[in-house]
Amino acid sequence: MGINSWPRSRRDLSLRARRPGVGLAAFLVSAAVLAYLIRMSQLGGHGPAPAVVAAGVIAVIAVAGAHRAGVWAVLLGTFLVPMTTLGPSPTSLWTFADALLVLGFVLLVPQILGGRLHAPPMFVAGSVILIVAGLVASTFSGAPYQSLAEMMRVVAAAVMLPTAILLWNPSRRKIVAIAGAYTLGSAVSAAYGLVTGIKSVDGRYAGLTDHPNHLGLTSMFSVALVPFLLASSGRERRWLWISIGAVNAVGVWVSGSRAALLVLLVLLPVFPLVSRSAAGLGLLGFAAGIGLLFADRLLNVEGGNALSRLLGAGSTTGSNAEREERIDTILATIREHPLLGSGFVHSWFAHVTYLEVMAAAGLFGLIGFCAILLAADRTILTAPPPYNLLAYPAFGYTIVGFATNVLWDRYIWIPISLSLLAWTHSRPNPDRDHTDASSPQPMEAPR
C-alpha cells in the first residue's frame, strides 16, 4: 500500500457513505422544482409535460452526475436521430434528438474542456475552408442573412457535431454503444413503418422519418455499422447485431431508395476486400447465392421497393425527369458564380449534394466539403481493425452524395463522426476517456 492510498480510500468511503444523503437531497429538490414548474406550466397554458421533463432531467443529473447523465443523453439522442419526425411539431427544425445531443455535450463540457482536439488535419483544413467560403458566398449573396442562417445548419452538422465528438473522444466501449444506439433506432423506425403499414402514394415506407429516402439512408448507414459492431462484440451479442442489421436491410428495401440500395451493393464486395476475412468472403458468397436463387423473382418485382424502382418501376420516370430539370437549373447557377458561389438560400434545389455545395459556396467550398469526407473515408485504409470498419458509413455517404440532396441531417454526421474517431483511435492519445478502458476487447488476440 502506497503512502497516498490510505487517505484516498478513506475519502472514497466517506463519499460512499454520503451518497444516500445526496440522492435524498436531489430527490427533494427535484420534487420541489417539479411542483413549481407544474404550477407555472398550468398558468401558462402549456400543460405539465415540460415541467415533468425538466424535473426529470434535473433529477437524473443530480443522482447520476453530470458526466454519466451527459453520456446517457448522447446515447439516447443518437438512438432518436434516425427518427426525424420526433420533434415539437412537424415543421420544427429541431427534433428531440437535437435537444438531447445538445444537453449531453453541455454536460460533458468539463471533460471536453479538459482535453485537446485530436482531429485529422484534413478535417480541420476542410472545415476552415468550408466556413470561410460559406461566409464569403453569403456576404455577397442576394439574401445574406438568410444564407448565413442556412449555412449555420451545415456548419452545425458537418463541423460542430463532429468536433464535439472528437473533443469528447469516447473510449472504444462508448463508440460501440453509440453505433449500437444508432442502428437500433433506425431498426425501430423501419419496424414502425412495417407494423403500421403506412405507405406513401407510390407504395414506399417512411417509418419514423419524414421521407422514404431518409428511411433508406438511415437503414443503409446502420447496415454499414454492423461489421464494426460484430468485430467489437462477443459472440453472445453478435446475433443481436445481425438481427438489427437484417431489419435495417429490410428498411432499405421497403423505403424504395435506389441510392441506398446501390450503396449497399457497392459496400458488400468492399467489406471482404478491406477486412481480408473468411467471414467477409462467406457473407459475400451467401448474398450472391441468395441473389441467384431468387433472381427470377427479384427481376420481376413490382411496387415501391428499392429494386423495382431501380429497375424503372413505380414513380421513377417522374422522379428522374424532375431530377434532370433540377440539375440543369443548378448547373446554370454554378456557371454564374463558379468560384464564390451564390449563397445557401436556393442551393438545395438539386438532388446532387456536391452540386449543391458548389452552387452555395463555390469551388472552394466544395473543396473544403470533399476534404471533410476524405478525412473520414481514408480511415478505411489507414486505421487499424476494427476501427477501419467505422469508415463504411462515411464511404457510403460519399457515394450516395451523387444521387441525393441530404447535407445537414444529423443522421448523416453521427456515423461520419464515428469514422473520424477511427483516425483518433489509431494514434496514441493520453486524453482519451479511460473510464472503461479496462474492459476486455472480444476481437483482440491475447498477448
Short mmCIF file of C-alpha atoms in Angstrom, two decimals:
data_model
loop_
_atom_site.label_atom_id
_atom_site.label_comp_id
_atom_site.label_asym_id
_atom_site.label_seq_id
_atom_site.Cartn_x
_atom_site.Cartn_y
_atom_site.Cartn_z
CA MET A 1 0.00 0.00 0.00
CA GLY A 2 1.43 3.34 -1.08
CA ILE A 3 1.76 6.41 1.09
CA ASN A 4 -1.22 8.22 -0.51
CA SER A 5 -3.53 5.23 -0.80
CA TRP A 6 -4.99 5.29 2.73
CA PRO A 7 -6.32 8.89 2.66
CA ARG A 8 -7.74 8.36 -0.83
CA SER A 9 -9.51 5.16 0.24
CA ARG A 10 -10.87 6.87 3.33
CA ARG A 11 -12.17 9.74 1.24
CA ASP A 12 -13.82 7.27 -1.12
CA LEU A 13 -15.55 5.56 1.83
CA SER A 14 -16.75 8.92 3.07
CA LEU A 15 -18.19 9.73 -0.35
CA ARG A 16 -19.94 6.37 -0.48
CA ALA A 17 -21.42 6.99 2.93
CA ARG A 18 -22.82 10.33 1.82
CA ARG A 19 -24.34 9.01 -1.42
CA PRO A 20 -27.77 8.12 0.11
CA GLY A 21 -27.98 11.60 1.58
CA VAL A 22 -27.04 13.16 -1.74
CA GLY A 23 -29.66 11.09 -3.52
CA LEU A 24 -32.33 12.05 -0.97
CA ALA A 25 -31.46 15.72 -1.23
CA ALA A 26 -31.56 15.55 -5.02
CA PHE A 27 -34.96 13.86 -4.85
CA LEU A 28 -36.40 16.53 -2.54
CA VAL A 29 -35.01 19.38 -4.62
CA SER A 30 -36.32 17.80 -7.81
CA ALA A 31 -39.75 17.30 -6.24
CA ALA A 32 -39.87 20.97 -5.24
CA VAL A 33 -38.78 22.09 -8.71
CA LEU A 34 -41.34 19.73 -10.24
CA ALA A 35 -44.17 21.22 -8.15
CA TYR A 36 -43.12 24.74 -9.05
CA LEU A 37 -42.77 24.02 -12.78
CA ILE A 38 -46.10 22.21 -12.94
CA ARG A 39 -47.81 25.21 -11.41
CA MET A 40 -46.06 27.63 -13.78
CA SER A 41 -46.82 25.48 -16.84
CA GLN A 42 -50.50 25.29 -15.89
CA LEU A 43 -50.65 29.07 -15.58
CA GLY A 44 -49.01 29.36 -18.99
CA GLY A 45 -51.48 27.01 -20.65
CA HIS A 46 -48.86 24.55 -21.92
CA GLY A 47 -49.70 21.66 -19.63
CA PRO A 48 -47.43 19.87 -17.17
CA ALA A 49 -45.36 17.95 -19.75
CA PRO A 50 -42.45 20.47 -19.99
CA ALA A 51 -42.27 20.66 -16.21
CA VAL A 52 -42.18 16.90 -15.83
CA VAL A 53 -39.41 16.62 -18.42
CA ALA A 54 -37.37 19.43 -16.85
CA ALA A 55 -37.70 17.99 -13.36
CA GLY A 56 -36.80 14.52 -14.60
CA VAL A 57 -33.66 15.85 -16.27
CA ILE A 58 -32.65 17.68 -13.09
CA ALA A 59 -33.21 14.55 -11.02
CA VAL A 60 -31.13 12.36 -13.35
CA ILE A 61 -28.26 14.87 -13.38
CA ALA A 62 -28.34 15.23 -9.60
CA VAL A 63 -28.39 11.49 -8.89
CA ALA A 64 -26.22 10.11 -11.71
CA GLY A 65 -23.79 13.01 -12.01
CA ALA A 66 -23.17 15.36 -14.91
CA HIS A 67 -20.74 13.10 -16.78
CA ARG A 68 -22.86 9.96 -16.68
CA ALA A 69 -26.05 11.89 -17.44
CA GLY A 70 -24.28 13.51 -20.40
CA VAL A 71 -23.28 10.14 -21.80
CA TRP A 72 -26.83 8.84 -21.40
CA ALA A 73 -28.23 11.93 -23.12
CA VAL A 74 -25.86 11.49 -26.10
CA LEU A 75 -26.76 7.80 -26.40
CA LEU A 76 -30.50 8.48 -26.19
CA GLY A 77 -30.15 11.33 -28.67
CA THR A 78 -28.24 9.05 -31.04
CA PHE A 79 -30.99 6.44 -30.69
CA LEU A 80 -33.58 9.07 -31.72
CA VAL A 81 -31.51 10.63 -34.53
CA PRO A 82 -32.86 8.27 -37.25
CA MET A 83 -36.44 9.16 -36.20
CA THR A 84 -36.59 12.56 -37.87
CA THR A 85 -40.33 13.07 -37.27
CA LEU A 86 -39.99 13.08 -33.48
CA GLY A 87 -39.97 16.79 -32.68
CA PRO A 88 -42.06 19.52 -31.09
CA SER A 89 -44.01 19.91 -34.34
CA PRO A 90 -43.91 18.52 -37.90
CA THR A 91 -42.49 21.82 -39.21
CA SER A 92 -39.88 22.31 -36.47
CA LEU A 93 -36.22 22.38 -37.48
CA TRP A 94 -35.34 20.94 -34.08
CA THR A 95 -36.05 17.38 -33.03
CA PHE A 96 -35.96 15.67 -29.66
CA ALA A 97 -32.67 14.09 -30.73
CA ASP A 98 -31.14 17.55 -31.21
CA ALA A 99 -32.20 18.64 -27.72
CA LEU A 100 -30.70 15.51 -26.14
CA LEU A 101 -27.44 15.82 -28.06
CA VAL A 102 -27.05 19.47 -27.06
CA LEU A 103 -27.85 18.63 -23.43
CA GLY A 104 -25.42 15.73 -23.45
CA PHE A 105 -22.49 17.72 -24.81
CA VAL A 106 -23.22 20.61 -22.45
CA LEU A 107 -22.98 18.19 -19.52
CA LEU A 108 -19.75 16.80 -20.97
CA VAL A 109 -18.19 20.27 -21.25
CA PRO A 110 -15.92 19.80 -18.18
CA GLN A 111 -14.36 16.72 -19.78
CA ILE A 112 -14.28 18.30 -23.25
CA LEU A 113 -12.51 21.42 -21.99
CA GLY A 114 -10.01 19.31 -20.08
CA GLY A 115 -8.73 17.60 -23.20
CA ARG A 116 -7.31 18.57 -26.56
CA LEU A 117 -8.76 18.31 -30.03
CA HIS A 118 -7.31 15.28 -31.77
CA ALA A 119 -8.72 15.58 -35.28
CA PRO A 120 -7.47 14.61 -38.74
CA PRO A 121 -5.63 17.61 -40.21
CA MET A 122 -7.61 17.18 -43.42
CA PHE A 123 -10.87 17.53 -41.47
CA VAL A 124 -9.65 20.71 -39.78
CA ALA A 125 -8.45 22.23 -43.05
CA GLY A 126 -11.65 21.26 -44.86
CA SER A 127 -13.80 22.75 -42.08
CA VAL A 128 -11.92 26.07 -42.19
CA ILE A 129 -12.16 26.26 -45.99
CA LEU A 130 -15.87 25.42 -45.98
CA ILE A 131 -16.69 28.02 -43.30
CA VAL A 132 -14.64 30.79 -44.94
CA ALA A 133 -16.06 30.04 -48.39
CA GLY A 134 -19.58 29.94 -46.97
CA LEU A 135 -19.14 33.28 -45.21
CA VAL A 136 -17.84 34.92 -48.39
CA ALA A 137 -20.65 33.44 -50.51
CA SER A 138 -23.31 34.50 -48.01
CA THR A 139 -21.93 38.02 -47.68
CA PHE A 140 -22.15 38.68 -51.43
CA SER A 141 -25.42 36.81 -51.99
CA GLY A 142 -28.77 38.45 -52.60
CA ALA A 143 -30.07 37.48 -49.15
CA PRO A 144 -27.04 37.42 -46.83
CA TYR A 145 -28.87 36.90 -43.54
CA GLN A 146 -31.00 34.05 -44.85
CA SER A 147 -27.94 32.49 -46.48
CA LEU A 148 -26.00 32.72 -43.22
CA ALA A 149 -28.86 31.03 -41.36
CA GLU A 150 -28.91 28.16 -43.86
CA MET A 151 -25.12 27.96 -43.76
CA MET A 152 -25.13 27.58 -39.98
CA ARG A 153 -27.22 24.43 -40.34
CA VAL A 154 -24.46 22.95 -42.50
CA VAL A 155 -21.72 24.10 -40.13
CA ALA A 156 -23.58 22.78 -37.08
CA ALA A 157 -23.95 19.32 -38.62
CA ALA A 158 -20.76 18.91 -40.65
CA VAL A 159 -18.29 20.79 -38.43
CA MET A 160 -19.60 21.44 -34.91
CA LEU A 161 -21.12 17.99 -34.26
CA PRO A 162 -18.02 16.03 -35.37
CA THR A 163 -15.78 18.47 -33.48
CA ALA A 164 -17.78 17.97 -30.27
CA ILE A 165 -17.49 14.20 -30.60
CA LEU A 166 -13.77 14.43 -31.35
CA LEU A 167 -13.25 16.66 -28.31
CA TRP A 168 -15.17 14.19 -26.16
CA ASN A 169 -13.03 11.41 -27.62
CA PRO A 170 -15.02 8.50 -26.16
CA SER A 171 -13.49 5.14 -25.43
CA ARG A 172 -14.00 2.10 -27.62
CA ARG A 173 -16.79 0.79 -25.43
CA LYS A 174 -18.71 4.06 -25.76
CA ILE A 175 -18.16 4.09 -29.53
CA VAL A 176 -19.76 0.64 -29.69
CA ALA A 177 -22.66 1.96 -27.59
CA ILE A 178 -23.13 4.97 -29.92
CA ALA A 179 -23.04 2.81 -33.04
CA GLY A 180 -25.41 0.30 -31.44
CA ALA A 181 -27.85 3.03 -30.37
CA TYR A 182 -27.93 4.41 -33.91
CA THR A 183 -28.56 1.06 -35.58
CA LEU A 184 -31.22 0.17 -33.02
CA GLY A 185 -33.01 3.48 -33.52
CA SER A 186 -33.02 3.01 -37.28
CA ALA A 187 -34.36 -0.53 -36.88
CA VAL A 188 -37.17 0.76 -34.64
CA SER A 189 -38.04 3.33 -37.31
CA ALA A 190 -38.16 0.69 -40.04
CA ALA A 191 -40.14 -1.72 -37.86
CA TYR A 192 -42.65 1.01 -37.05
CA GLY A 193 -43.33 1.52 -40.74
CA LEU A 194 -43.77 -2.20 -41.34
CA VAL A 195 -46.05 -2.70 -38.32
CA THR A 196 -48.29 0.28 -39.03
CA GLY A 197 -48.36 -0.40 -42.77
CA ILE A 198 -48.30 3.34 -43.54
CA LYS A 199 -47.05 3.88 -47.10
CA SER A 200 -46.68 6.80 -49.46
CA VAL A 201 -48.86 7.09 -52.55
CA ASP A 202 -46.26 5.18 -54.57
CA GLY A 203 -46.10 2.28 -52.10
CA ARG A 204 -42.95 3.28 -50.17
CA TYR A 205 -42.41 3.17 -46.40
CA ALA A 206 -41.00 6.09 -44.44
CA GLY A 207 -41.11 4.64 -40.91
CA LEU A 208 -40.47 7.37 -38.34
CA THR A 209 -38.67 9.59 -40.86
CA ASP A 210 -40.17 12.40 -42.90
CA HIS A 211 -39.38 10.85 -46.30
CA PRO A 212 -38.88 7.29 -47.62
CA ASN A 213 -35.43 8.25 -48.88
CA HIS A 214 -34.43 9.20 -45.34
CA LEU A 215 -35.52 5.78 -44.08
CA GLY A 216 -33.43 4.19 -46.81
CA LEU A 217 -30.36 6.24 -45.90
CA THR A 218 -30.59 5.72 -42.14
CA SER A 219 -31.06 2.00 -42.72
CA MET A 220 -28.10 1.94 -45.11
CA PHE A 221 -25.84 3.70 -42.60
CA SER A 222 -26.96 1.24 -39.93
CA VAL A 223 -26.17 -1.79 -42.06
CA ALA A 224 -22.75 -0.24 -42.77
CA LEU A 225 -22.09 -0.05 -39.00
CA VAL A 226 -22.93 -3.71 -38.39
CA PRO A 227 -19.43 -5.05 -39.37
CA PHE A 228 -17.83 -2.85 -36.70
CA LEU A 229 -20.38 -3.94 -34.10
CA LEU A 230 -19.77 -7.59 -34.94
CA ALA A 231 -15.99 -7.17 -34.72
CA SER A 232 -16.24 -5.32 -31.39
CA SER A 233 -18.68 -7.61 -29.58
CA GLY A 234 -18.52 -11.04 -28.06
CA ARG A 235 -20.19 -13.99 -29.69
CA GLU A 236 -23.12 -13.82 -27.30
CA ARG A 237 -24.14 -10.42 -28.74
CA ARG A 238 -23.46 -10.95 -32.41
CA TRP A 239 -26.90 -12.45 -33.03
CA LEU A 240 -28.35 -9.15 -31.79
CA TRP A 241 -26.42 -7.03 -34.30
CA ILE A 242 -27.15 -9.47 -37.12
CA SER A 243 -30.87 -9.28 -36.33
CA ILE A 244 -30.83 -5.48 -36.14
CA GLY A 245 -28.85 -5.35 -39.38
CA ALA A 246 -31.41 -7.60 -41.08
CA VAL A 247 -34.25 -5.28 -40.01
CA ASN A 248 -32.35 -2.31 -41.42
CA ALA A 249 -31.69 -4.18 -44.67
CA VAL A 250 -35.45 -4.66 -44.94
CA GLY A 251 -35.77 -0.93 -44.23
CA VAL A 252 -33.62 -0.16 -47.28
CA TRP A 253 -35.79 -2.48 -49.36
CA VAL A 254 -39.20 -1.12 -48.36
CA SER A 255 -38.07 2.52 -48.46
CA GLY A 256 -37.73 2.33 -52.21
CA SER A 257 -34.48 4.31 -52.09
CA ARG A 258 -32.48 3.38 -55.16
CA ALA A 259 -29.42 5.27 -53.93
CA ALA A 260 -29.35 3.41 -50.59
CA LEU A 261 -29.68 0.04 -52.33
CA LEU A 262 -26.88 0.85 -54.78
CA VAL A 263 -24.56 1.86 -51.94
CA LEU A 264 -25.21 -1.43 -50.13
CA LEU A 265 -24.45 -3.33 -53.34
CA VAL A 266 -21.14 -1.45 -53.55
CA LEU A 267 -20.25 -1.93 -49.89
CA LEU A 268 -20.96 -5.66 -49.97
CA PRO A 269 -17.85 -6.61 -52.02
CA VAL A 270 -15.75 -3.88 -50.34
CA PHE A 271 -16.13 -5.48 -46.91
CA PRO A 272 -14.22 -8.74 -47.60
CA LEU A 273 -11.55 -6.85 -49.55
CA VAL A 274 -10.84 -4.48 -46.66
CA SER A 275 -11.29 -6.92 -43.78
CA ARG A 276 -9.49 -9.77 -45.59
CA SER A 277 -11.55 -12.20 -43.57
CA ALA A 278 -13.09 -15.54 -44.36
CA ALA A 279 -16.30 -14.32 -42.74
CA GLY A 280 -16.47 -11.44 -45.21
CA LEU A 281 -15.95 -13.75 -48.16
CA GLY A 282 -18.56 -16.09 -46.76
CA LEU A 283 -21.03 -13.23 -46.39
CA LEU A 284 -20.40 -12.14 -49.97
CA GLY A 285 -20.86 -15.70 -51.23
CA PHE A 286 -24.05 -16.13 -49.21
CA ALA A 287 -25.50 -12.89 -50.60
CA ALA A 288 -24.57 -13.89 -54.14
CA GLY A 289 -26.19 -17.30 -53.66
CA ILE A 290 -29.40 -15.75 -52.36
CA GLY A 291 -29.44 -13.35 -55.29
CA LEU A 292 -29.04 -16.16 -57.82
CA LEU A 293 -31.64 -18.32 -56.09
CA PHE A 294 -34.29 -15.63 -56.26
CA ALA A 295 -33.05 -13.93 -59.43
CA ASP A 296 -36.25 -14.50 -61.43
CA ARG A 297 -38.46 -13.17 -58.67
CA LEU A 298 -36.23 -10.21 -57.91
CA LEU A 299 -36.01 -9.14 -61.55
CA ASN A 300 -39.80 -9.21 -61.93
CA VAL A 301 -40.73 -7.25 -58.85
CA GLU A 302 -43.44 -4.63 -58.88
CA GLY A 303 -44.33 -1.90 -56.45
CA GLY A 304 -42.42 0.67 -54.45
CA ASN A 305 -39.46 -1.35 -53.14
CA ALA A 306 -35.92 -0.27 -53.88
CA LEU A 307 -35.13 -2.88 -56.53
CA SER A 308 -38.32 -2.34 -58.50
CA ARG A 309 -37.66 1.40 -58.60
CA LEU A 310 -34.05 0.74 -59.54
CA LEU A 311 -35.32 -1.29 -62.48
CA GLY A 312 -37.60 1.53 -63.59
CA ALA A 313 -40.94 0.67 -61.98
CA GLY A 314 -43.16 2.83 -59.81
CA SER A 315 -42.61 6.57 -59.72
CA THR A 316 -39.09 6.54 -61.15
CA THR A 317 -39.97 8.11 -64.51
CA GLY A 318 -41.34 11.29 -62.99
CA SER A 319 -38.60 11.36 -60.38
CA ASN A 320 -35.86 11.08 -63.00
CA ALA A 321 -37.36 13.89 -65.08
CA GLU A 322 -37.60 16.16 -62.04
CA ARG A 323 -34.01 15.43 -61.05
CA GLU A 324 -32.71 16.22 -64.54
CA GLU A 325 -34.59 19.53 -64.56
CA ARG A 326 -33.22 20.49 -61.17
CA ILE A 327 -29.66 19.56 -62.13
CA ASP A 328 -29.87 21.75 -65.24
CA THR A 329 -31.10 24.65 -63.10
CA ILE A 330 -28.34 24.30 -60.51
CA LEU A 331 -25.66 23.99 -63.21
CA ALA A 332 -26.81 27.31 -64.63
CA THR A 333 -26.41 28.83 -61.16
CA ILE A 334 -22.91 27.39 -60.85
CA ARG A 335 -21.87 28.84 -64.20
CA GLU A 336 -22.81 32.31 -62.97
CA HIS A 337 -20.62 32.13 -59.82
CA PRO A 338 -18.29 29.11 -60.12
CA LEU A 339 -15.64 30.22 -57.60
CA LEU A 340 -17.52 32.07 -54.85
CA GLY A 341 -20.99 30.54 -55.14
CA SER A 342 -24.41 32.17 -54.81
CA GLY A 343 -25.18 31.55 -51.15
CA PHE A 344 -27.12 28.84 -49.35
CA VAL A 345 -30.68 30.08 -49.92
CA HIS A 346 -31.69 28.07 -53.01
CA SER A 347 -28.75 25.68 -53.28
CA TRP A 348 -30.74 22.61 -52.11
CA PHE A 349 -32.80 22.58 -55.27
CA ALA A 350 -30.71 19.87 -56.93
CA HIS A 351 -30.54 16.21 -55.99
CA VAL A 352 -26.74 16.03 -56.07
CA THR A 353 -25.01 17.02 -52.85
CA TYR A 354 -21.76 18.09 -54.47
CA LEU A 355 -23.52 20.37 -56.97
CA GLU A 356 -25.48 21.90 -54.10
CA VAL A 357 -22.34 22.70 -52.12
CA MET A 358 -20.64 24.17 -55.17
CA ALA A 359 -23.69 26.28 -56.02
CA ALA A 360 -23.79 27.57 -52.44
CA ALA A 361 -20.10 28.10 -51.58
CA GLY A 362 -18.35 27.83 -54.94
CA LEU A 363 -15.42 25.67 -55.91
CA PHE A 364 -13.52 26.47 -52.72
CA GLY A 365 -16.47 25.43 -50.56
CA LEU A 366 -16.72 22.17 -52.49
CA ILE A 367 -13.01 21.52 -51.91
CA GLY A 368 -13.48 22.02 -48.16
CA PHE A 369 -16.53 19.76 -48.08
CA CYS A 370 -14.75 17.00 -50.01
CA ALA A 371 -11.74 17.29 -47.67
CA ILE A 372 -14.03 16.59 -44.69
CA LEU A 373 -15.41 13.48 -46.37
CA LEU A 374 -11.97 12.31 -47.48
CA ALA A 375 -10.67 12.64 -43.92
CA ALA A 376 -13.34 10.16 -42.85
CA ASP A 377 -13.10 7.90 -45.91
CA ARG A 378 -9.35 7.33 -45.74
CA THR A 379 -9.58 5.66 -42.33
CA ILE A 380 -10.91 2.58 -44.13
CA LEU A 381 -7.30 2.02 -45.27
CA THR A 382 -5.24 3.77 -42.58
CA ALA A 383 -6.94 2.89 -39.27
CA PRO A 384 -6.23 -0.46 -37.58
CA PRO A 385 -9.00 -3.02 -37.25
CA PRO A 386 -11.71 -2.90 -36.12
CA TYR A 387 -11.69 0.92 -36.26
CA ASN A 388 -11.28 0.90 -40.05
CA LEU A 389 -14.75 -0.65 -40.24
CA LEU A 390 -16.17 2.62 -38.88
CA ALA A 391 -15.39 4.25 -42.24
CA TYR A 392 -18.10 2.32 -44.12
CA PRO A 393 -20.90 4.84 -43.39
CA ALA A 394 -18.71 7.76 -44.50
CA PHE A 395 -17.74 5.87 -47.64
CA GLY A 396 -21.42 5.15 -48.25
CA TYR A 397 -22.34 8.82 -47.91
CA THR A 398 -19.54 9.81 -50.29
CA ILE A 399 -21.13 7.56 -52.91
CA VAL A 400 -24.75 8.45 -52.20
CA GLY A 401 -23.94 12.17 -52.44
CA PHE A 402 -24.09 11.82 -56.23
CA ALA A 403 -27.77 10.85 -56.05
CA THR A 404 -29.25 12.66 -53.04
CA ASN A 405 -29.59 16.17 -51.63
CA VAL A 406 -29.29 15.49 -47.90
CA LEU A 407 -26.49 17.50 -46.31
CA TRP A 408 -27.10 18.85 -42.80
CA ASP A 409 -29.14 15.97 -41.41
CA ARG A 410 -27.84 14.68 -38.08
CA TYR A 411 -28.40 11.07 -39.09
CA ILE A 412 -25.58 11.54 -41.61
CA TRP A 413 -22.98 13.21 -39.45
CA ILE A 414 -23.25 10.98 -36.39
CA PRO A 415 -21.90 7.97 -38.38
CA ILE A 416 -19.34 10.16 -40.17
CA SER A 417 -18.13 11.44 -36.78
CA LEU A 418 -17.51 7.84 -35.75
CA SER A 419 -15.44 7.43 -38.92
CA LEU A 420 -13.34 10.42 -37.85
CA LEU A 421 -12.89 8.84 -34.42
CA ALA A 422 -11.25 5.90 -36.17
CA TRP A 423 -8.34 8.23 -37.02
CA THR A 424 -8.13 9.41 -33.41
CA HIS A 425 -8.08 5.88 -32.02
CA SER A 426 -5.32 4.85 -34.40
CA ARG A 427 -2.93 7.23 -32.58
CA PRO A 428 -1.56 7.28 -29.03
CA ASN A 429 -3.76 9.66 -27.09
CA PRO A 430 -3.41 10.35 -23.36
CA ASP A 431 -6.63 12.42 -23.28
CA ARG A 432 -8.92 9.56 -24.30
CA ASP A 433 -11.76 8.62 -21.99
CA HIS A 434 -10.35 5.69 -19.99
CA THR A 435 -13.35 5.13 -17.75
CA ASP A 436 -13.91 1.72 -19.29
CA ALA A 437 -10.55 1.06 -20.88
CA SER A 438 -10.04 -1.98 -18.72
CA SER A 439 -12.99 -3.82 -20.27
CA PRO A 440 -11.99 -6.80 -22.38
CA GLN A 441 -11.90 -6.42 -26.15
CA PRO A 442 -13.51 -9.53 -27.69
CA MET A 443 -11.74 -9.41 -31.04
CA GLU A 444 -8.21 -8.70 -29.80
CA ALA A 445 -5.74 -11.53 -29.75
CA PRO A 446 -4.39 -12.46 -26.34
CA ARG A 447 -0.89 -11.32 -25.54
#
